[in-house]
Short mmCIF file of C-alpha atoms in Angstrom, two decimals:
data_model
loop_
_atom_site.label_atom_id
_atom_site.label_comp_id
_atom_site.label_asym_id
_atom_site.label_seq_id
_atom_site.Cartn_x
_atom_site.Cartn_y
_atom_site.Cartn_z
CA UNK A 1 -33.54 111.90 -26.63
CA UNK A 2 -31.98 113.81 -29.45
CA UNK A 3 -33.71 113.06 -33.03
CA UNK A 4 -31.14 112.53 -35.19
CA UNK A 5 -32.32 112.86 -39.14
CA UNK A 6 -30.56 110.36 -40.99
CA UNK A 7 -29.93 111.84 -44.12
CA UNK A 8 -30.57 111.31 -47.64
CA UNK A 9 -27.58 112.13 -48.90
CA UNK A 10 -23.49 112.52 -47.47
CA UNK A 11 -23.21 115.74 -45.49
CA UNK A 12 -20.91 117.75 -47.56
CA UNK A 13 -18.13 119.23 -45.86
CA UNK A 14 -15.86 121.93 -46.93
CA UNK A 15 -12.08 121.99 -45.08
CA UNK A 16 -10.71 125.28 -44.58
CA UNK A 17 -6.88 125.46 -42.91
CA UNK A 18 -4.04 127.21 -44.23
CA UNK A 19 -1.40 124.31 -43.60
CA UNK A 20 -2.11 121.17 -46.69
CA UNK A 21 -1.17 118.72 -44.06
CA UNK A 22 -3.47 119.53 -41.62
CA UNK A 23 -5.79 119.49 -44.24
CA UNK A 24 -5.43 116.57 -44.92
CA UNK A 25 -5.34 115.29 -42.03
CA UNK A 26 -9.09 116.30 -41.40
CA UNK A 27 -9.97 114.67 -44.15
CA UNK A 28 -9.09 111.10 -43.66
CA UNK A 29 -10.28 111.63 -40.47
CA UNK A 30 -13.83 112.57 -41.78
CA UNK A 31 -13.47 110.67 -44.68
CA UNK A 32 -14.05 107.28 -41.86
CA UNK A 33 -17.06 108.14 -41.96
CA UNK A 34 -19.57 106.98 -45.15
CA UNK A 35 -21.78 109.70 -43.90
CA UNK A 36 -19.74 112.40 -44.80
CA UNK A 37 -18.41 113.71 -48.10
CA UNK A 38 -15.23 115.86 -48.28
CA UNK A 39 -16.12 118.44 -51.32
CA UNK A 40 -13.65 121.01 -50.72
CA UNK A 41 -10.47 122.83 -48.77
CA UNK A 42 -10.09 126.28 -48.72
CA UNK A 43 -6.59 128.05 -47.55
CA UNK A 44 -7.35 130.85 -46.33
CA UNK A 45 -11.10 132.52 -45.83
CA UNK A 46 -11.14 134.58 -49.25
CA UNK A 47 -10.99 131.30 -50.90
CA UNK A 48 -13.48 129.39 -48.28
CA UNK A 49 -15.93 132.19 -49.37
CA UNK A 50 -15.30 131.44 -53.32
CA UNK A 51 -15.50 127.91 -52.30
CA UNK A 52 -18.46 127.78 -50.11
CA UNK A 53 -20.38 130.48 -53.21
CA UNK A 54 -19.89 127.40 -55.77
CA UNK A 55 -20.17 123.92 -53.43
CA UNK A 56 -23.36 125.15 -50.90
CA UNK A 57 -21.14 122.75 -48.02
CA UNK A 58 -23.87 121.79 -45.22
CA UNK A 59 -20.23 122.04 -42.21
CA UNK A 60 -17.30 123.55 -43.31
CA UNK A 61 -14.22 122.92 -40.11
CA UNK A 62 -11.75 126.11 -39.31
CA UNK A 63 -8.96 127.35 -38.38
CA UNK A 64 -8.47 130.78 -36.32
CA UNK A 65 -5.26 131.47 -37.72
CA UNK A 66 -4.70 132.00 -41.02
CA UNK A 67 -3.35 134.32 -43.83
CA UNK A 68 -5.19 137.55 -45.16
CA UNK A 69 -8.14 136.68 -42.32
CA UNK A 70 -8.49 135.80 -39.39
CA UNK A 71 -10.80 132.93 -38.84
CA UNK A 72 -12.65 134.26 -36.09
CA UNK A 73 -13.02 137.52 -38.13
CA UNK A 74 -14.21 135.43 -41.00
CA UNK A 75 -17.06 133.29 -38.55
CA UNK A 76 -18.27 136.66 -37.62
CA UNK A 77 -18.79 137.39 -40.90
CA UNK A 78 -20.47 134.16 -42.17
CA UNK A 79 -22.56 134.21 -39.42
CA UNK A 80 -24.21 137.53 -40.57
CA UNK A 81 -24.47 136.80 -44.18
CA UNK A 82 -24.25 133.20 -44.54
CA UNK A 83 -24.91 131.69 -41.30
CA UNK A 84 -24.60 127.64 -41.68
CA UNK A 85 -23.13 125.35 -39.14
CA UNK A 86 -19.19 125.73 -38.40
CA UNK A 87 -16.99 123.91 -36.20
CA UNK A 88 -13.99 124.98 -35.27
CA UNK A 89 -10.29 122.84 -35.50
CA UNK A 90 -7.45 124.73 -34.31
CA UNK A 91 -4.85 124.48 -31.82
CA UNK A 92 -6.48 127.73 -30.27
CA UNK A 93 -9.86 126.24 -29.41
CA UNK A 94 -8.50 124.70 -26.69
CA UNK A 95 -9.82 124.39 -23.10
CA UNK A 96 -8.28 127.29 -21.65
CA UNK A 97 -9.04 129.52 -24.48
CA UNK A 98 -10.79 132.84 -25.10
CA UNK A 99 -10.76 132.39 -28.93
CA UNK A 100 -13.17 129.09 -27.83
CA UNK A 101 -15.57 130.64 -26.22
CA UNK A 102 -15.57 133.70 -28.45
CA UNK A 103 -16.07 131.50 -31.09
CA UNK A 104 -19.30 129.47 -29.50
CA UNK A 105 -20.48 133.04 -29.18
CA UNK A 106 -20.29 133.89 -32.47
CA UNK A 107 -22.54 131.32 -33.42
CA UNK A 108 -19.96 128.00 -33.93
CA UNK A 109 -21.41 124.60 -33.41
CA UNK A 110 -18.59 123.27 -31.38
CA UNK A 111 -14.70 123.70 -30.64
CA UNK A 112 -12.10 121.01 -31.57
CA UNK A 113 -8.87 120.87 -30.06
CA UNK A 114 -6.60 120.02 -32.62
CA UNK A 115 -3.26 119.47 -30.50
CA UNK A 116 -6.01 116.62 -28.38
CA UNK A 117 -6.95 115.44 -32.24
CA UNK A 118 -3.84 114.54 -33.20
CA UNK A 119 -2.78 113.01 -29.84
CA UNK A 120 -6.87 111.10 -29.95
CA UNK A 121 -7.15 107.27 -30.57
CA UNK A 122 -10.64 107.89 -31.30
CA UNK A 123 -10.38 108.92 -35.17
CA UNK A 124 -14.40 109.17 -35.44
CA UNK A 125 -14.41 111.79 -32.95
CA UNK A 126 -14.18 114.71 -35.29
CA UNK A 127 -16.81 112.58 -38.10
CA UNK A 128 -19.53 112.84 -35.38
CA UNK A 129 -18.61 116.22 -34.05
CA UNK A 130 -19.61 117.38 -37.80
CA UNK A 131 -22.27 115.16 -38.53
CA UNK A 132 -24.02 116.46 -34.99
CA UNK A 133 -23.47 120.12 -36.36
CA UNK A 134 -24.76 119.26 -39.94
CA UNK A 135 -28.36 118.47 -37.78
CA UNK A 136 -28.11 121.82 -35.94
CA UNK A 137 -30.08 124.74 -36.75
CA UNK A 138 -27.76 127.17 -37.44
CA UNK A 139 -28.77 128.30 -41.02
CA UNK A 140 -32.40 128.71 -40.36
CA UNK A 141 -31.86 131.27 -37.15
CA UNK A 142 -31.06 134.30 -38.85
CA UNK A 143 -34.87 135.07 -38.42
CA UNK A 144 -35.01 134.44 -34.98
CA UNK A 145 -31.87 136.04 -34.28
CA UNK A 146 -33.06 139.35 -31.73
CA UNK A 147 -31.34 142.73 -32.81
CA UNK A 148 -28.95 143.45 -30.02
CA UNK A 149 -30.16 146.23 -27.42
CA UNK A 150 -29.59 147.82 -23.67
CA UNK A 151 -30.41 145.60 -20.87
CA UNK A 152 -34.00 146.53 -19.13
CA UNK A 153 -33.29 149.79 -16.84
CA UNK A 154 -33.68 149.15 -13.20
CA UNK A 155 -36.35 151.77 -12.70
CA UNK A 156 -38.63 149.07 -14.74
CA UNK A 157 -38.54 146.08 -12.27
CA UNK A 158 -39.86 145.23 -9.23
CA UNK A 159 -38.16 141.38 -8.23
CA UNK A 160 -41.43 139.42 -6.81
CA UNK A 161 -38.58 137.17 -5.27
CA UNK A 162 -38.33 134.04 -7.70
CA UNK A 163 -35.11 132.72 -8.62
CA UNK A 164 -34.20 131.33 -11.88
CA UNK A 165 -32.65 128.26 -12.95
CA UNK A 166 -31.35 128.16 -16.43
CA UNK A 167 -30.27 125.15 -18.28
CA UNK A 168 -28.67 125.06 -21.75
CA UNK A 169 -26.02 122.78 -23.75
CA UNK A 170 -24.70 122.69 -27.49
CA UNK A 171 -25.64 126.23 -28.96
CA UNK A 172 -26.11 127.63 -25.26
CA UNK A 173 -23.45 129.94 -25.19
CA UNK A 174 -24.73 132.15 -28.12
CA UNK A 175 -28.33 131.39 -26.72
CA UNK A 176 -27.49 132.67 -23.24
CA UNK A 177 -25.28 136.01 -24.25
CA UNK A 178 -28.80 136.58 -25.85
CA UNK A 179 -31.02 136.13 -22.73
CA UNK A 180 -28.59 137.39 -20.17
CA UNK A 181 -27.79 140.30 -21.60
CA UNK A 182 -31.42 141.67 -21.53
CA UNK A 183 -31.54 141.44 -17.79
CA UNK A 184 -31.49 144.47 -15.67
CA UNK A 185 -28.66 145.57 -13.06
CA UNK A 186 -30.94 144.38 -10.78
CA UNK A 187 -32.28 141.20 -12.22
CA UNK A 188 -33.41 138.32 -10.42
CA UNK A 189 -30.90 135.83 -8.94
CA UNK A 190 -29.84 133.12 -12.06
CA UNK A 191 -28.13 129.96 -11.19
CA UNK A 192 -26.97 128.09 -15.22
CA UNK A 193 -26.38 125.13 -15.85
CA UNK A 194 -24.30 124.88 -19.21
CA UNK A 195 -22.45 122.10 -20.74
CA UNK A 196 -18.73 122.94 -20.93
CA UNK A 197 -15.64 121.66 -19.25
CA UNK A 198 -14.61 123.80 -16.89
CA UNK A 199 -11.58 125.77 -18.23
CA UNK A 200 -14.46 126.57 -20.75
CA UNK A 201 -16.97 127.85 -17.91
CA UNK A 202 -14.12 129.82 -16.44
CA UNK A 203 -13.62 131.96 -19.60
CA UNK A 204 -17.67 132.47 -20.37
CA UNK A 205 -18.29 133.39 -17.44
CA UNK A 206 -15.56 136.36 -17.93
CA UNK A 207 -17.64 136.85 -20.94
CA UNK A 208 -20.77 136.89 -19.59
CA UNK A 209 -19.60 139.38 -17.05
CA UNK A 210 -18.49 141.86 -19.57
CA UNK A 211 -21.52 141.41 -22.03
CA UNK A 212 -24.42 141.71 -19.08
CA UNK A 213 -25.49 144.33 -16.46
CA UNK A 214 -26.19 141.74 -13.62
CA UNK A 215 -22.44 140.39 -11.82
CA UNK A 216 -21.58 137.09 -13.38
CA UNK A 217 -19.23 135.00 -11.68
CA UNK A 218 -18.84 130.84 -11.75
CA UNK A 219 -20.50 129.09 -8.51
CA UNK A 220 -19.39 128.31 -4.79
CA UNK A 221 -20.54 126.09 -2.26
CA UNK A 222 -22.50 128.42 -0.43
CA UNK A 223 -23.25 131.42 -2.07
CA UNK A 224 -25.60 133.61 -1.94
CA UNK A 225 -28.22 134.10 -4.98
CA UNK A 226 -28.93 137.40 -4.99
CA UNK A 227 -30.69 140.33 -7.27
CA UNK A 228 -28.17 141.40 -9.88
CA UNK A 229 -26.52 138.13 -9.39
CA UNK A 230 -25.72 135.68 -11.90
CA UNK A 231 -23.94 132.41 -11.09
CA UNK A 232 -22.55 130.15 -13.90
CA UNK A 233 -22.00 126.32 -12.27
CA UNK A 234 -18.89 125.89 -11.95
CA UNK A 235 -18.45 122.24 -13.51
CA UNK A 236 -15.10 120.31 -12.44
CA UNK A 237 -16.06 117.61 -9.75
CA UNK A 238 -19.11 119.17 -8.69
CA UNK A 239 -22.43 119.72 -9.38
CA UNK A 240 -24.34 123.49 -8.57
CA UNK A 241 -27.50 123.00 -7.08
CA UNK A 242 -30.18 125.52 -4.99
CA UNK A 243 -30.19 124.48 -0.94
CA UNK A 244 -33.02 122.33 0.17
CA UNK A 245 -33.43 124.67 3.18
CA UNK A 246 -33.16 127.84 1.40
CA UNK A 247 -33.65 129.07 -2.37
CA UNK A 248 -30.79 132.06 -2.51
CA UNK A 249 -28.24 129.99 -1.54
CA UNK A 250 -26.27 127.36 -4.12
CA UNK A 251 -24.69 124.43 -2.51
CA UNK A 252 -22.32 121.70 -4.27
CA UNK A 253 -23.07 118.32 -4.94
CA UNK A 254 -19.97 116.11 -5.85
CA UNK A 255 -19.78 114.49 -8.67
CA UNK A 256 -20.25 110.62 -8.00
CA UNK A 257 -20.85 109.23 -11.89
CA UNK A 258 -24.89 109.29 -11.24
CA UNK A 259 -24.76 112.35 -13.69
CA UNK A 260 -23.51 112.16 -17.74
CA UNK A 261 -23.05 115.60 -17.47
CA UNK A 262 -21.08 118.08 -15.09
CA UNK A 263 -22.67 120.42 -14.40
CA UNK A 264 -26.05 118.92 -14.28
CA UNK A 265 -29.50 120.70 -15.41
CA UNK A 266 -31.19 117.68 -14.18
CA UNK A 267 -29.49 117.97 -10.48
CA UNK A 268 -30.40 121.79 -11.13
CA UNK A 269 -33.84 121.20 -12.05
CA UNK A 270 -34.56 118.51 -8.87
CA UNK A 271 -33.34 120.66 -6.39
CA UNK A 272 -35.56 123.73 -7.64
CA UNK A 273 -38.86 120.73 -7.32
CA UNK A 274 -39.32 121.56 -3.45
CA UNK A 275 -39.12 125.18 -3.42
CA UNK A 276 -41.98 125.28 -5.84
CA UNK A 277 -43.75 128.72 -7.19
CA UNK A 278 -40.86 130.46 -5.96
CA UNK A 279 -38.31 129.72 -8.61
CA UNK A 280 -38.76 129.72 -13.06
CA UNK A 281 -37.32 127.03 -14.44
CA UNK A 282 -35.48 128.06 -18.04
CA UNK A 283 -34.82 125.14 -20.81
CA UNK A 284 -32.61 126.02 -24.10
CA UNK A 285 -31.06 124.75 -27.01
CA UNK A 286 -28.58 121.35 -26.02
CA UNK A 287 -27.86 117.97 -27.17
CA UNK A 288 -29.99 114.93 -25.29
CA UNK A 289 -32.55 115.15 -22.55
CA UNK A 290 -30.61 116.25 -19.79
CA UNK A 291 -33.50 118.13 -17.40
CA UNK A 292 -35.88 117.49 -19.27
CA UNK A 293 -37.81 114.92 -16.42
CA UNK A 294 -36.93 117.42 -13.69
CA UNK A 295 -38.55 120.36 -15.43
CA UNK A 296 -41.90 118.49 -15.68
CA UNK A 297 -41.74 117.84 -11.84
CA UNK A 298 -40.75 121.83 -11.21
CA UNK A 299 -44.01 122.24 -13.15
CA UNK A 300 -46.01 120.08 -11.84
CA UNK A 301 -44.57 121.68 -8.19
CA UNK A 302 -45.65 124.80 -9.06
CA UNK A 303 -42.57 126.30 -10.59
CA UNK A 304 -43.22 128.49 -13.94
CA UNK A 305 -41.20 126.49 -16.50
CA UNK A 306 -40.50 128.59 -20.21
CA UNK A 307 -38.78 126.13 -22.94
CA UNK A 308 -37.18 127.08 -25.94
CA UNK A 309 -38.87 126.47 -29.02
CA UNK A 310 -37.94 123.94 -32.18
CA UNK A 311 -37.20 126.74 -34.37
CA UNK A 312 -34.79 129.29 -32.16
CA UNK A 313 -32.90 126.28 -30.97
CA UNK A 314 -29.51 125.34 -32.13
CA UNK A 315 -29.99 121.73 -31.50
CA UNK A 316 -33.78 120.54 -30.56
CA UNK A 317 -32.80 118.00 -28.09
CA UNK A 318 -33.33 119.06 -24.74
CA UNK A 319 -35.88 121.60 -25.16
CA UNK A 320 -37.91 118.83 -27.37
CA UNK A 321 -37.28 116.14 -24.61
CA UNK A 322 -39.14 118.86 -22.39
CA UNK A 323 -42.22 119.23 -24.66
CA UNK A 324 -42.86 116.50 -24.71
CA UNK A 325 -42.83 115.43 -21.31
CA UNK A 326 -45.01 118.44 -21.09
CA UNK A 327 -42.51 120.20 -19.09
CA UNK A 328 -43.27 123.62 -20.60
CA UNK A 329 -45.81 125.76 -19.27
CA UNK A 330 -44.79 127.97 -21.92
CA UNK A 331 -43.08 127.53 -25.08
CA UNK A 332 -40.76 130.57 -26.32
CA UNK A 333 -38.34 131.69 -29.18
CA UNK A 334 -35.12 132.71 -27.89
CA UNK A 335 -35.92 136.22 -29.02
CA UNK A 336 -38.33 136.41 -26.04
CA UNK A 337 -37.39 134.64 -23.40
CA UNK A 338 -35.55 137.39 -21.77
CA UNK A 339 -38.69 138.89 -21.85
CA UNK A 340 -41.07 136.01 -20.23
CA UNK A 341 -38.08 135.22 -17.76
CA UNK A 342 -38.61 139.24 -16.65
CA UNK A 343 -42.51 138.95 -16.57
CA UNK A 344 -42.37 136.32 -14.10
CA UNK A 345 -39.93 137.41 -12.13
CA UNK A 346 -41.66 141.01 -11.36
CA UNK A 347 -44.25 142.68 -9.70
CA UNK A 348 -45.45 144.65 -12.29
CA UNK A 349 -45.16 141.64 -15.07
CA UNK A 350 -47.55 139.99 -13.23
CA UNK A 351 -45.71 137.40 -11.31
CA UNK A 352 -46.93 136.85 -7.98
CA UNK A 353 -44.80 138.02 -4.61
CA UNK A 354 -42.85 135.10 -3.45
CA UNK A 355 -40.29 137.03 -0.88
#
């Protein structure tokens, strides 16, 4: 279960869209809310910057388009200098969208739609979008942030033949870009299970292909896991889960309502339970404690289990809910997990031959 701080005082929220109706638009909508305090709106990103200099917000909302900067542009730059939770509201951080994803990248607590916003009958939907980012980690990772380098080179690993399962929700997109792209060309197989709707998954996964040396492609019923391969679940109507009979090879559950979430980590942690010391179970940042149950049975199967720790993770839900189960055999930053996921996957890192 995600613990939610209640806090001592409004979360103060600064609106930043170049178009005054929109504006204000957001802020009746947040303004439902008695947790939330509206304490500024900024046109444009030169005067969000003045604005967020003289008001400390704890969210601000954007836009992506806008006059003299582009809000992506400008989220790039806050997170480098000023990093502090941000979620986006713009009719380009839709569903189908590469500015979305790009965006969650970046370091963005979560996308709004705002053509679904205006069309929503739900007018607390934004109000607890932002209050969930205003308990999200985002301004104290800057430390924990690894400096970007080359993935692993091939020459240095030897696969001992364990697959890895990979679970991850709010925050996971940044959080995975980090791990994955530290793999090798020939990695072990990874089979993810991240928290998106589809359209969403579609356009990561493009993402994740061009950012990492392993292939990165969404899931099929079927497929084979193998080194160098990294499969994405593919969400929709199904769930992506490892085959009872055999771990390199994914097979599709169908969604039947069982699950809150599509894709599922828990499905993806269960099915990894009977394969045992052959496959590493992964936990990162998310919302909730989807997994978190399964993970402890992987573990206490035989599986290696790594979980993210408090102070790497975006939001401490999942990864917490795995603590303390005692899920983790190991607890990690995200700046090393890349790492432990290699050393237990290879020969030489001391992980035992499972092939």
């Amino acid at each position: 279960m995600l613990h939610i701080k209640e806090p001592t005082r409004p979360v103060r929220v600064v609106i930043v869209d170049d178009v005054q109706s929109i504006r204000m638009m957001i802020r009746v909508m947040l303004q439902t809310d008695p947790r939330i305090e509206v304490v500024g709106e900024a046109g444009d990103p030169y005067e969000a910057r003045e604005m967020i200099k003289a008001l400390n917000p704890d969210v601000i909302t954007l836009d992506v388009v806008m006059p003299r900067m582009d809000g992506l542009d400008f989220l790039e730059r806050l997170m480098r200098l000023r990093p502090m939770p941000v979620v986006m509201v713009s009719t380009r951080t839709t569903e189908r969208s590469q500015e979305a994803v790009l965006a969650l990248s970046l370091g963005a607590v979560d996308c709004v739609d705002l053509g679904q916003l205006r069309q929503s009958k739900d007018s607390t939907a934004l109000a607890k979008t932002v209050c969930m980012a205003a308990d999200s980690n985002i301004g104290g990772l800057a430390a924990h942030r690894p400096k970007q380098h080359e993935a692993m080179d091939s020459r240095d690993f030897d696969w001992n033949g364990r697959v890895v399962l990979i679970g991850s929700s709010t925050g996971g997109v940044d959080a995975l870009l980090q791990v994955l792209s530290k793999m090798p060309p020939d990695g072990p197989p990874v089979l993810i299970a991240q928290h998106m709707p589809p359209t969403f998954l579609e356009s990561f996964a493009t993402r994740l292909e061009r950012h990492c040396a392993p292939k990165v492609s969404l899931s099929h019923s079927n497929a084979r896991l193998d080194q160098g391969q990294i499969y994405l679940a593919a969400g929709g109507d199904a769930h992506a889960v490892l085959s009872e009979h055999e771990k390199q090879r994914i097979k599709h559950v169908p969604q039947d309502g069982s699950e809150p979430y599509v894709p599922s980590v828990n499905l993806l942690f269960r099915s990894g339970i009977e394969h045992g010391a052959n496959v590493v179970g992964v936990m990162l940042t998310g919302m909730g404690n989807d997994g978190a149950q399964s993970l402890l049975e992987m573990r206490e199967a035989g599986s290696h289990t790594i979980v993210q720790d408090s102070a790497s993770s975006v939001i401490d839900g999942m990864p917490r809910a795995a603590r303390e189960l005692g899920a983790a055999e190991e607890v990690a930053s995200l700046s090393n997990i890349a790492d432990r996921i290699l050393a237990n996957t290879s020969k030489s890192g001391g992980g035992e031959n499972t092939r």
